[in-house]
Amino acid sequence: MAKAKYTTHLGMFDILPDESPKWRALENIIHEEAAKFNFEEIRTPIMEQTELIKRGVGQLTDIVTKEIFAFKKGDSNYVLRPELTAPVVRSFVEHHLDQRGGSQKLYYIGPMFRAERPQKGRQRQFHQFGVEIIGSDDPVADVECIAFMMQIYKRIGIKNFNLKLNSVGDPESRDAYKSVLRDYLKPHFDSLSELSQKRFDKNPMRILDSKEPEDQEFIKNAPVISDHLNEESARHFEKVCDYLRKLGIEYTIDPLLVRGMDYYTRTAFELTSPDLGSQDALAGGGRYDLLVQEIGGKPTPAVGFAAGMERLMIACEELNIELALPKKVDIYIVSLGDNARSWALTALPKFREAGISATMDYLGRSMRAQMKDANRENAVYSIIVGDNELEEGKFTFRNMHESEEESLSLDEILTKLS
RNA sequence: GAGCUUGUAGCUCAGUUGGUUAGAGCGCUGGUUUGUGGCACCAGAGGCCGUGGGUUCAAAUCCCAUCAGGCUCCCCA
């Protein structure tokens, strides 16, 4: 139907009234669980300085090189945020949040923007929730972060997933590993895919992530970073694994897990689901001990994750999980005639003040049509008002599910419902 | 950026080898005792058959172009 003159942009979608309750339900779950973890919400602007995203996410990442929506206005370069770790860190540095004391345990919910080709589970405007714990390098922080992430899926009832874990090492370990990896790949350089050849110098670890068929043979036998971690990184990683086991959180170590953002150090993890199809990552994250400094703050360790909300909802649909209860309204006032209509209008606030949801017909329809409407709106009770009822001061109070009626005054109805 | 694929009512889709006023289900509106919903029945509204061009006596149907979706690769949430 290319009939509508104005439409949403490619890959951007309206959340319509039939869908919004499940979004609110999901958001409520996130807020409630975050409160249990004592995480605090942070909200940052939809737009950031382009330079922040380039520095934070990494100049050479796909996100920055081809997926950002950026424009210039006056002397400023604006970018629609493609992720929230860099903006949260910016906020942390800008407002000296370290001065609040301790480590900052922050969470967020909101839209992100990436100019990709849309497909199932991938949109240009999509929504994430996530956590950033800034100021602790204790493995406890890594594990609390993962535990929160898992708790959301557990509470919703998504059980079918795979938590993949790896350590990408600190800079020292990583440099050592990179040269080992280059030495290993060098003899095969000409056989590598074009993309991997490009990555060879700047970021050879990303080659491990390659899905090009010609690379697979070399990836399979490549040296593994866990054999090249320095003592500190290795100990940190062991602790993380150990704590996860103690919490009963299952994981698999995936030595090939390398994440797309440049800022990750040491712990990296990804949660995938077999219910999602080709875009199977539900959530991903890791430690980024260098980012705060990169953005201009004091050296400060941090760890976080981000989870895709649309993907979570796709998984719910696959599993027939209903996030939201069916809609309903407590009272629907069916009115006949002008006097009854104005009575209805003035009765509505009395219910609402008592915490009872109440509505009426706005179209002056027939009684039958109003009853149909009450049914469609899933009214628990209807109140039928006509001239007879107005004279007697008693109204027909109908239980829509039981199909039982009684004649009551407004006060009697209110008492009955409270 | 590349490959595949689809465009017919608000939604999901039928439309036979091109042939009279383009169909169904759901949804919507009204009605079946003028004051009672869900079920059933009846009726109605709603389509430049994505757009433009071509072939033909005749095109939703064939051809070309174009636009817009969807899926996949890549990458990620």
Short mmCIF file of C-alpha atoms (C1' of nucleotides) in Angstrom, two decimals:
data_model
loop_
_atom_site.label_atom_id
_atom_site.label_comp_id
_atom_site.label_asym_id
_atom_site.label_seq_id
_atom_site.Cartn_x
_atom_site.Cartn_y
_atom_site.Cartn_z
CA MET A 1 0.00 0.00 0.00
CA ALA A 2 2.14 2.81 -1.24
CA LYS A 3 -0.88 5.02 -0.74
CA ALA A 4 0.03 6.93 2.38
CA LYS A 5 1.87 10.05 1.41
CA TYR A 6 4.06 10.17 4.47
CA THR A 7 5.59 7.07 5.95
CA THR A 8 8.26 6.24 8.48
CA HIS A 9 11.81 6.09 7.23
CA LEU A 10 13.26 2.76 6.16
CA GLY A 11 13.88 0.54 9.14
CA MET A 12 12.00 2.75 11.60
CA PHE A 13 8.70 1.70 13.10
CA ASP A 14 5.75 3.05 15.03
CA ILE A 15 4.86 1.26 18.22
CA LEU A 16 1.07 1.13 17.88
CA PRO A 17 -1.52 0.87 20.69
CA ASP A 18 -1.78 -2.90 20.34
CA GLU A 19 1.97 -3.21 20.85
CA SER A 20 2.75 -0.54 23.42
CA PRO A 21 1.48 -2.49 26.47
CA LYS A 22 4.13 -5.14 26.00
CA TRP A 23 6.80 -2.48 25.70
CA ARG A 24 5.64 -0.95 28.94
CA ALA A 25 5.56 -4.37 30.56
CA LEU A 26 9.13 -5.05 29.49
CA GLU A 27 10.27 -1.63 30.66
CA ASN A 28 8.59 -2.22 34.02
CA ILE A 29 10.42 -5.51 34.42
CA ILE A 30 13.73 -3.82 33.67
CA HIS A 31 13.07 -1.00 36.14
CA GLU A 32 11.99 -3.43 38.86
CA GLU A 33 14.94 -5.75 38.47
CA ALA A 34 17.35 -2.82 38.26
CA ALA A 35 15.96 -1.55 41.55
CA LYS A 36 16.65 -4.95 43.12
CA PHE A 37 20.25 -4.70 41.96
CA ASN A 38 20.45 -1.11 43.17
CA PHE A 39 21.26 0.14 39.68
CA GLU A 40 20.33 3.76 38.97
CA GLU A 41 18.79 4.96 35.74
CA ILE A 42 20.60 7.41 33.49
CA ARG A 43 19.05 9.19 30.52
CA THR A 44 21.23 10.92 27.99
CA PRO A 45 20.34 12.88 24.82
CA ILE A 46 19.44 11.08 21.61
CA MET A 47 22.19 13.03 19.85
CA GLU A 48 25.83 13.29 20.75
CA GLN A 49 28.90 14.90 19.23
CA THR A 50 30.11 12.87 16.31
CA GLU A 51 33.65 12.99 17.63
CA LEU A 52 32.61 11.29 20.88
CA ILE A 53 31.19 8.32 19.03
CA LYS A 54 34.21 8.08 16.75
CA ARG A 55 36.64 8.18 19.66
CA GLY A 56 34.52 6.02 21.92
CA VAL A 57 33.29 3.29 19.64
CA GLY A 58 36.36 3.31 17.39
CA GLN A 59 37.22 4.99 14.10
CA LEU A 60 37.60 1.75 12.22
CA THR A 61 34.55 -0.08 13.47
CA ASP A 62 31.70 -0.81 11.08
CA ILE A 63 29.41 1.19 13.31
CA VAL A 64 31.41 4.35 12.78
CA THR A 65 32.55 3.83 9.21
CA LYS A 66 29.21 3.05 7.69
CA GLU A 67 26.36 2.93 10.16
CA ILE A 68 26.03 6.30 11.85
CA PHE A 69 23.43 8.94 11.09
CA ALA A 70 25.42 12.15 11.31
CA PHE A 71 24.82 15.70 10.18
CA LYS A 72 26.26 19.14 10.61
CA LYS A 73 24.36 22.13 11.92
CA GLY A 74 26.23 25.38 12.36
CA ASP A 75 29.61 24.50 13.81
CA SER A 76 28.43 21.35 15.53
CA ASN A 77 28.54 17.77 14.32
CA TYR A 78 25.56 15.79 15.49
CA VAL A 79 25.17 12.04 15.50
CA LEU A 80 22.20 9.91 16.46
CA ARG A 81 23.56 7.63 19.14
CA PRO A 82 24.36 4.14 17.80
CA GLU A 83 24.98 2.71 21.29
CA LEU A 84 25.08 4.05 24.79
CA THR A 85 28.34 3.06 26.39
CA ALA A 86 30.30 5.99 25.00
CA PRO A 87 27.53 8.52 25.87
CA VAL A 88 27.20 7.19 29.43
CA VAL A 89 30.93 7.40 29.88
CA ARG A 90 30.85 10.94 28.46
CA SER A 91 28.22 11.82 31.03
CA PHE A 92 30.24 10.18 33.79
CA VAL A 93 33.28 12.25 32.88
CA GLU A 94 31.40 15.48 32.14
CA HIS A 95 29.54 15.48 35.45
CA HIS A 96 32.34 13.99 37.56
CA LEU A 97 30.09 11.17 38.67
CA ASP A 98 33.07 9.53 40.36
CA GLN A 99 32.63 12.25 43.01
CA ARG A 100 29.38 10.59 44.06
CA GLY A 101 31.64 8.01 45.63
CA GLY A 102 32.06 4.30 45.10
CA SER A 103 31.40 2.74 41.76
CA GLN A 104 28.56 3.99 39.60
CA LYS A 105 25.97 1.34 38.82
CA LEU A 106 23.96 2.75 35.95
CA TYR A 107 21.30 1.38 33.63
CA TYR A 108 19.42 2.76 30.66
CA ILE A 109 16.56 2.05 28.28
CA GLY A 110 16.12 3.82 24.98
CA PRO A 111 16.32 4.05 21.20
CA MET A 112 19.55 3.70 19.21
CA PHE A 113 20.17 4.39 15.54
CA ARG A 114 22.29 2.61 12.99
CA ALA A 115 22.05 3.12 9.23
CA GLU A 116 22.13 -0.54 8.31
CA ARG A 117 20.15 -2.50 5.80
CA PRO A 118 17.15 -3.69 7.81
CA GLN A 119 16.19 -7.31 8.21
CA LYS A 120 14.57 -9.48 10.82
CA GLY A 121 15.85 -8.39 14.23
CA ARG A 122 17.72 -5.47 12.75
CA GLN A 123 16.24 -2.02 12.40
CA ARG A 124 17.57 1.47 11.89
CA GLN A 125 15.90 2.71 15.02
CA PHE A 126 15.94 -0.02 17.63
CA HIS A 127 15.81 -0.15 21.40
CA GLN A 128 18.28 -1.34 23.94
CA PHE A 129 18.50 -1.62 27.64
CA GLY A 130 21.80 -2.02 29.36
CA VAL A 131 24.02 -1.52 32.34
CA GLU A 132 27.31 0.27 32.85
CA ILE A 133 29.26 -0.28 36.07
CA ILE A 134 31.97 2.36 36.15
CA GLY A 135 34.77 2.47 38.67
CA SER A 136 35.39 -1.15 39.61
CA ASP A 137 37.78 -3.65 38.13
CA ASP A 138 36.65 -6.39 40.48
CA PRO A 139 35.37 -9.53 38.73
CA VAL A 140 32.33 -9.17 40.98
CA ALA A 141 31.28 -6.22 38.83
CA ASP A 142 31.58 -8.27 35.63
CA VAL A 143 29.51 -11.00 37.16
CA GLU A 144 26.81 -8.76 38.64
CA CYS A 145 26.47 -7.23 35.22
CA ILE A 146 25.98 -10.63 33.61
CA ALA A 147 23.72 -11.73 36.45
CA PHE A 148 21.42 -8.77 35.89
CA MET A 149 21.28 -9.50 32.19
CA MET A 150 20.41 -13.14 32.83
CA GLN A 151 17.85 -12.19 35.45
CA ILE A 152 15.79 -10.25 32.91
CA TYR A 153 15.53 -13.23 30.58
CA LYS A 154 14.92 -15.59 33.45
CA ARG A 155 12.06 -13.52 34.78
CA ILE A 156 10.48 -13.26 31.35
CA GLY A 157 10.79 -16.98 30.84
CA ILE A 158 13.33 -17.15 28.03
CA LYS A 159 15.50 -20.10 28.89
CA ASN A 160 16.82 -21.20 25.58
CA PHE A 161 20.08 -19.36 25.06
CA ASN A 162 23.80 -19.62 25.03
CA LEU A 163 26.06 -17.39 27.08
CA LYS A 164 29.43 -17.16 25.39
CA LEU A 165 32.37 -15.85 27.30
CA ASN A 166 35.91 -14.88 26.45
CA SER A 167 38.70 -12.62 27.57
CA VAL A 168 40.15 -10.32 24.96
CA GLY A 169 42.94 -9.41 27.36
CA ASP A 170 44.38 -6.15 28.53
CA PRO A 171 46.54 -4.09 26.15
CA GLU A 172 49.70 -5.88 27.12
CA SER A 173 48.22 -9.34 26.64
CA ARG A 174 46.55 -8.22 23.49
CA ASP A 175 49.67 -6.85 21.86
CA ALA A 176 51.49 -10.05 22.66
CA TYR A 177 48.65 -12.14 21.23
CA LYS A 178 48.29 -9.98 18.14
CA SER A 179 51.86 -10.57 17.15
CA VAL A 180 51.49 -14.30 17.74
CA LEU A 181 48.37 -14.25 15.63
CA ARG A 182 50.03 -12.28 12.85
CA ASP A 183 52.96 -14.68 12.82
CA TYR A 184 50.53 -17.56 12.50
CA LEU A 185 48.48 -15.98 9.73
CA LYS A 186 51.31 -14.41 7.76
CA PRO A 187 52.20 -17.50 5.69
CA HIS A 188 48.54 -17.79 4.66
CA PHE A 189 48.02 -14.08 4.00
CA ASP A 190 47.29 -14.48 0.31
CA SER A 191 44.65 -17.11 1.00
CA LEU A 192 42.71 -14.94 3.42
CA SER A 193 39.56 -13.12 2.43
CA GLU A 194 39.90 -9.55 1.26
CA LEU A 195 38.26 -8.27 4.41
CA SER A 196 40.57 -10.22 6.64
CA GLN A 197 43.60 -8.99 4.73
CA LYS A 198 42.48 -5.46 5.47
CA ARG A 199 42.17 -6.26 9.14
CA PHE A 200 45.52 -7.97 9.31
CA ASP A 201 47.53 -4.93 10.35
CA LYS A 202 45.09 -2.84 12.32
CA ASN A 203 42.94 -5.39 14.09
CA PRO A 204 43.91 -8.98 13.39
CA MET A 205 41.66 -10.24 16.19
CA ARG A 206 38.62 -9.35 14.16
CA ILE A 207 39.74 -11.96 11.64
CA LEU A 208 38.69 -14.57 14.19
CA ASP A 209 35.18 -13.21 13.88
CA SER A 210 35.15 -13.63 10.10
CA LYS A 211 32.47 -15.73 8.49
CA GLU A 212 34.13 -15.83 5.09
CA PRO A 213 34.46 -19.48 4.07
CA GLU A 214 38.08 -19.14 2.92
CA ASP A 215 39.08 -17.96 6.41
CA GLN A 216 37.49 -20.76 8.38
CA GLU A 217 40.31 -23.24 7.99
CA PHE A 218 42.85 -20.82 9.43
CA ILE A 219 40.56 -19.67 12.19
CA LYS A 220 39.97 -23.20 13.36
CA ASN A 221 43.64 -23.80 14.07
CA ALA A 222 44.56 -20.29 15.15
CA PRO A 223 46.32 -19.70 18.46
CA VAL A 224 43.90 -18.83 21.22
CA ILE A 225 44.10 -15.67 23.31
CA SER A 226 43.54 -17.48 26.57
CA ASP A 227 46.98 -19.02 26.12
CA HIS A 228 48.51 -15.58 25.84
CA LEU A 229 46.92 -13.65 28.66
CA ASN A 230 49.28 -12.13 31.17
CA GLU A 231 48.95 -13.21 34.76
CA GLU A 232 46.61 -10.45 35.84
CA SER A 233 44.20 -10.83 32.94
CA ALA A 234 44.22 -14.60 33.33
CA ARG A 235 43.44 -14.35 37.03
CA HIS A 236 40.64 -11.89 36.39
CA PHE A 237 39.10 -14.18 33.80
CA GLU A 238 39.34 -17.21 36.08
CA LYS A 239 37.60 -15.30 38.84
CA VAL A 240 34.78 -14.31 36.53
CA CYS A 241 34.30 -17.93 35.49
CA ASP A 242 34.50 -19.08 39.07
CA TYR A 243 31.85 -16.63 40.28
CA LEU A 244 29.55 -17.52 37.40
CA ARG A 245 29.76 -21.17 38.37
CA LYS A 246 29.01 -20.28 41.97
CA LEU A 247 25.90 -18.45 40.82
CA GLY A 248 24.87 -21.39 38.71
CA ILE A 249 25.03 -19.37 35.50
CA GLU A 250 25.94 -21.63 32.63
CA TYR A 251 28.37 -20.41 29.99
CA THR A 252 30.65 -21.66 27.30
CA ILE A 253 34.06 -20.23 26.63
CA ASP A 254 34.36 -19.12 23.03
CA PRO A 255 37.95 -18.23 22.17
CA LEU A 256 36.75 -16.70 18.91
CA LEU A 257 34.43 -14.21 20.56
CA VAL A 258 35.73 -10.78 19.60
CA ARG A 259 33.37 -7.90 19.82
CA GLY A 260 32.76 -5.11 17.37
CA MET A 261 33.56 -2.13 19.51
CA ASP A 262 37.19 -1.15 19.93
CA TYR A 263 36.86 -0.34 23.59
CA TYR A 264 36.58 -3.84 25.01
CA THR A 265 39.30 -5.22 27.27
CA ARG A 266 39.44 -8.49 29.20
CA THR A 267 35.93 -9.88 29.76
CA ALA A 268 33.74 -10.13 26.66
CA PHE A 269 30.41 -11.93 26.49
CA GLU A 270 27.48 -12.45 24.23
CA LEU A 271 24.08 -14.00 24.74
CA THR A 272 22.63 -15.70 21.67
CA SER A 273 19.29 -17.37 21.13
CA PRO A 274 18.34 -20.14 18.72
CA ASP A 275 14.86 -18.59 18.50
CA LEU A 276 16.04 -15.52 16.61
CA GLY A 277 17.18 -16.55 13.13
CA SER A 278 20.17 -14.91 11.57
CA GLN A 279 20.41 -11.94 13.94
CA ASP A 280 20.75 -14.17 16.94
CA ALA A 281 22.49 -11.95 19.50
CA LEU A 282 20.15 -11.08 22.34
CA ALA A 283 22.72 -9.12 24.25
CA GLY A 284 26.41 -8.48 24.43
CA GLY A 285 28.93 -6.67 26.50
CA GLY A 286 32.19 -6.72 28.31
CA ARG A 287 34.80 -4.79 30.16
CA TYR A 288 36.18 -1.51 28.85
CA ASP A 289 38.88 -0.38 31.22
CA LEU A 290 40.43 2.14 28.82
CA LEU A 291 37.39 4.01 27.60
CA VAL A 292 36.97 6.51 30.43
CA GLN A 293 40.52 7.67 29.94
CA GLU A 294 40.10 7.70 26.17
CA ILE A 295 37.20 10.10 26.55
CA GLY A 296 39.13 12.40 28.85
CA GLY A 297 38.53 11.12 32.35
CA LYS A 298 40.88 9.62 34.88
CA PRO A 299 41.85 6.00 34.26
CA THR A 300 38.75 4.18 35.46
CA PRO A 301 37.83 0.53 34.92
CA ALA A 302 34.31 -0.29 33.80
CA VAL A 303 32.10 -3.08 32.54
CA GLY A 304 28.69 -3.18 30.88
CA PHE A 305 26.31 -4.78 28.44
CA ALA A 306 23.56 -3.84 26.02
CA ALA A 307 20.53 -5.93 25.08
CA GLY A 308 18.24 -5.59 22.08
CA MET A 309 14.62 -5.16 23.07
CA GLU A 310 13.11 -5.97 19.68
CA ARG A 311 15.08 -9.20 19.64
CA LEU A 312 13.86 -10.05 23.10
CA MET A 313 10.32 -9.55 21.84
CA ILE A 314 10.92 -11.71 18.79
CA ALA A 315 12.10 -14.45 21.13
CA CYS A 316 8.96 -14.01 23.25
CA GLU A 317 6.79 -14.38 20.17
CA GLU A 318 8.59 -17.53 19.11
CA LEU A 319 8.09 -18.96 22.58
CA ASN A 320 4.49 -17.73 22.91
CA ILE A 321 5.33 -15.66 25.94
CA GLU A 322 2.84 -12.87 26.61
CA LEU A 323 4.56 -9.90 28.20
CA ALA A 324 1.41 -7.89 28.81
CA LEU A 325 -1.98 -8.77 30.20
CA PRO A 326 -4.96 -8.24 27.89
CA LYS A 327 -6.36 -4.73 28.02
CA LYS A 328 -9.44 -4.02 30.11
CA VAL A 329 -11.45 -1.22 31.63
CA ASP A 330 -13.33 -1.56 34.94
CA ILE A 331 -16.43 0.45 34.05
CA TYR A 332 -18.11 1.28 30.76
CA ILE A 333 -21.08 3.60 31.13
CA VAL A 334 -23.76 2.98 28.51
CA SER A 335 -25.97 6.02 28.27
CA LEU A 336 -29.26 6.63 26.47
CA GLY A 337 -30.25 10.16 25.72
CA ASP A 338 -28.74 13.55 26.51
CA ASN A 339 -29.53 13.59 30.22
CA ALA A 340 -27.98 10.18 30.70
CA ARG A 341 -24.96 11.24 28.69
CA SER A 342 -24.24 14.20 30.89
CA TRP A 343 -24.83 12.06 33.98
CA ALA A 344 -22.30 9.58 32.63
CA LEU A 345 -19.74 12.29 31.97
CA THR A 346 -20.01 13.55 35.54
CA ALA A 347 -19.99 10.06 37.06
CA LEU A 348 -16.70 9.10 35.37
CA PRO A 349 -14.44 11.21 37.63
CA LYS A 350 -15.96 9.62 40.74
CA PHE A 351 -14.74 6.21 39.64
CA ARG A 352 -11.36 7.51 38.56
CA GLU A 353 -10.82 9.24 41.89
CA ALA A 354 -11.48 5.90 43.53
CA GLY A 355 -8.80 4.32 41.37
CA ILE A 356 -11.28 2.59 39.10
CA SER A 357 -10.80 2.95 35.35
CA ALA A 358 -13.93 4.15 33.61
CA THR A 359 -14.99 5.21 30.15
CA MET A 360 -18.07 5.89 28.02
CA ASP A 361 -19.15 6.19 24.42
CA TYR A 362 -18.04 9.37 22.61
CA LEU A 363 -20.05 8.82 19.45
CA GLY A 364 -23.68 8.93 20.59
CA ARG A 365 -24.24 5.41 19.39
CA SER A 366 -27.13 3.05 19.94
CA MET A 367 -27.28 1.01 23.11
CA ARG A 368 -26.42 -2.10 21.18
CA ALA A 369 -23.38 -0.45 19.67
CA GLN A 370 -22.30 0.78 23.09
CA MET A 371 -22.62 -2.72 24.55
CA LYS A 372 -20.56 -4.05 21.68
CA ASP A 373 -17.98 -1.40 22.36
CA ALA A 374 -17.96 -2.27 26.07
CA ASN A 375 -17.31 -5.84 25.10
CA ARG A 376 -14.52 -4.93 22.70
CA GLU A 377 -12.88 -2.77 25.35
CA ASN A 378 -13.11 -5.76 27.68
CA ALA A 379 -15.11 -3.90 30.31
CA VAL A 380 -15.47 -5.72 33.62
CA TYR A 381 -18.76 -3.97 34.39
CA SER A 382 -21.12 -1.83 32.40
CA ILE A 383 -23.53 0.68 33.89
CA ILE A 384 -26.67 1.30 31.90
CA VAL A 385 -28.30 4.70 32.29
CA GLY A 386 -31.53 5.95 30.75
CA ASP A 387 -34.33 8.23 31.83
CA ASN A 388 -35.87 5.57 34.10
CA GLU A 389 -32.64 5.07 36.00
CA LEU A 390 -32.12 8.81 36.35
CA GLU A 391 -35.55 9.22 37.89
CA GLU A 392 -35.08 6.39 40.37
CA GLY A 393 -31.44 7.15 41.13
CA LYS A 394 -30.74 3.44 40.60
CA PHE A 395 -28.68 2.21 37.70
CA THR A 396 -28.31 -1.09 35.95
CA PHE A 397 -24.97 -2.46 37.06
CA ARG A 398 -23.97 -5.33 34.82
CA ASN A 399 -21.19 -7.82 35.35
CA MET A 400 -20.03 -8.39 31.79
CA HIS A 401 -18.36 -11.72 32.41
CA GLU A 402 -21.16 -13.27 34.45
CA SER A 403 -23.94 -11.50 32.55
CA GLU A 404 -25.63 -10.65 35.82
CA GLU A 405 -27.32 -7.37 36.62
CA GLU A 406 -28.54 -5.55 39.67
CA SER A 407 -30.09 -2.16 40.27
CA LEU A 408 -27.89 0.07 42.43
CA SER A 409 -27.31 3.70 43.26
CA LEU A 410 -24.00 5.30 42.30
CA ASP A 411 -22.84 5.21 45.93
CA GLU A 412 -23.71 1.54 46.22
CA ILE A 413 -21.73 0.81 43.07
CA LEU A 414 -18.75 2.73 44.40
CA THR A 415 -18.82 0.91 47.74
CA LYS A 416 -19.15 -2.41 46.00
CA LEU A 417 -16.03 -1.76 43.93
CA SER A 418 -13.81 -0.36 46.66
"C1'" G B 1 27.54 -2.39 -0.70
"C1'" A B 2 25.87 -7.57 -2.89
"C1'" G B 3 22.25 -11.74 -3.71
"C1'" C B 4 17.20 -13.66 -3.55
"C1'" U B 5 12.17 -12.41 -3.18
"C1'" U B 6 7.33 -9.79 -2.75
"C1'" G B 7 3.97 -5.70 -4.01
"C1'" U B 8 -4.45 -7.03 -4.99
"C1'" A B 9 -9.54 -3.89 0.75
"C1'" G B 10 -7.50 -1.64 7.68
"C1'" C B 11 -5.06 -6.99 8.31
"C1'" U B 12 -3.97 -12.10 6.18
"C1'" C B 13 -4.39 -13.73 1.45
"C1'" A B 14 -7.35 -16.15 -3.32
"C1'" G B 15 -7.53 -14.60 -8.29
"C1'" U B 16 -7.29 -20.65 -13.02
"C1'" U B 17 -4.21 -20.99 -20.19
"C1'" G B 18 -4.84 -12.48 -20.40
"C1'" G B 19 -11.89 -12.10 -21.34
"C1'" U B 20 -18.02 -9.03 -18.91
"C1'" U B 21 -19.57 -4.50 -12.80
"C1'" A B 22 -12.06 -7.62 -8.77
"C1'" G B 23 -13.09 -11.98 -4.40
"C1'" A B 24 -12.74 -14.57 0.67
"C1'" G B 25 -11.75 -14.67 5.94
"C1'" C B 26 -10.90 -11.42 9.97
"C1'" G B 27 -11.77 -6.36 11.35
"C1'" C B 28 -15.12 -1.99 10.83
"C1'" U B 29 -20.52 0.23 10.47
"C1'" G B 30 -25.70 -0.81 10.80
"C1'" G B 31 -29.62 -4.32 11.52
"C1'" U B 32 -32.23 -9.27 13.20
"C1'" U B 33 -38.84 -6.69 19.38
"C1'" U B 34 -37.88 0.99 18.80
"C1'" G B 35 -33.18 -0.28 26.20
"C1'" U B 36 -28.52 -5.11 26.62
"C1'" G B 37 -22.25 -7.30 24.47
"C1'" G B 38 -19.76 -12.15 23.37
"C1'" C B 39 -22.48 -16.80 19.30
"C1'" A B 40 -25.33 -16.92 14.79
"C1'" C B 41 -27.68 -14.67 10.55
"C1'" C B 42 -28.55 -10.34 7.11
"C1'" A B 43 -26.87 -5.90 4.94
"C1'" G B 44 -23.24 -2.04 4.11
"C1'" A B 45 -18.78 0.86 3.75
"C1'" G B 46 -13.92 0.21 2.08
"C1'" G B 47 -9.48 -1.35 -3.76
"C1'" C B 48 -6.47 4.06 -9.86
"C1'" C B 49 -4.73 -4.81 -8.29
"C1'" G B 50 2.71 -0.12 -5.81
"C1'" U B 51 3.86 3.54 -10.05
"C1'" G B 52 5.01 4.58 -15.34
"C1'" G B 53 5.34 2.74 -20.13
"C1'" G B 54 4.72 -1.28 -23.79
"C1'" U B 55 2.25 -5.77 -26.32
"C1'" U B 56 -3.15 -6.84 -27.32
"C1'" C B 57 -9.73 -6.10 -29.62
"C1'" A B 58 -8.97 -6.97 -24.24
"C1'" A B 59 -3.94 -6.76 -18.79
"C1'" A B 60 -4.38 -7.70 -11.59
"C1'" U B 61 -2.66 -11.58 -15.07
"C1'" C B 62 2.51 -11.04 -20.44
"C1'" C B 63 7.19 -7.64 -21.31
"C1'" C B 64 10.37 -3.42 -19.76
"C1'" A B 65 11.48 0.26 -16.37
"C1'" U B 66 10.90 2.47 -11.72
"C1'" C B 67 9.62 2.90 -6.56
"C1'" A B 68 8.75 0.56 -1.92
"C1'" G B 69 8.94 -3.63 1.36
"C1'" G B 70 10.81 -8.51 3.17
"C1'" C B 71 14.72 -12.13 3.74
"C1'" U B 72 19.98 -13.36 3.34
"C1'" C B 73 25.38 -11.99 3.21
"C1'" C B 74 28.33 -8.41 5.80
"C1'" C B 75 28.06 -6.40 10.82
"C1'" C B 76 25.78 -6.20 15.30
"C1'" A B 77 21.60 -5.66 19.94
#
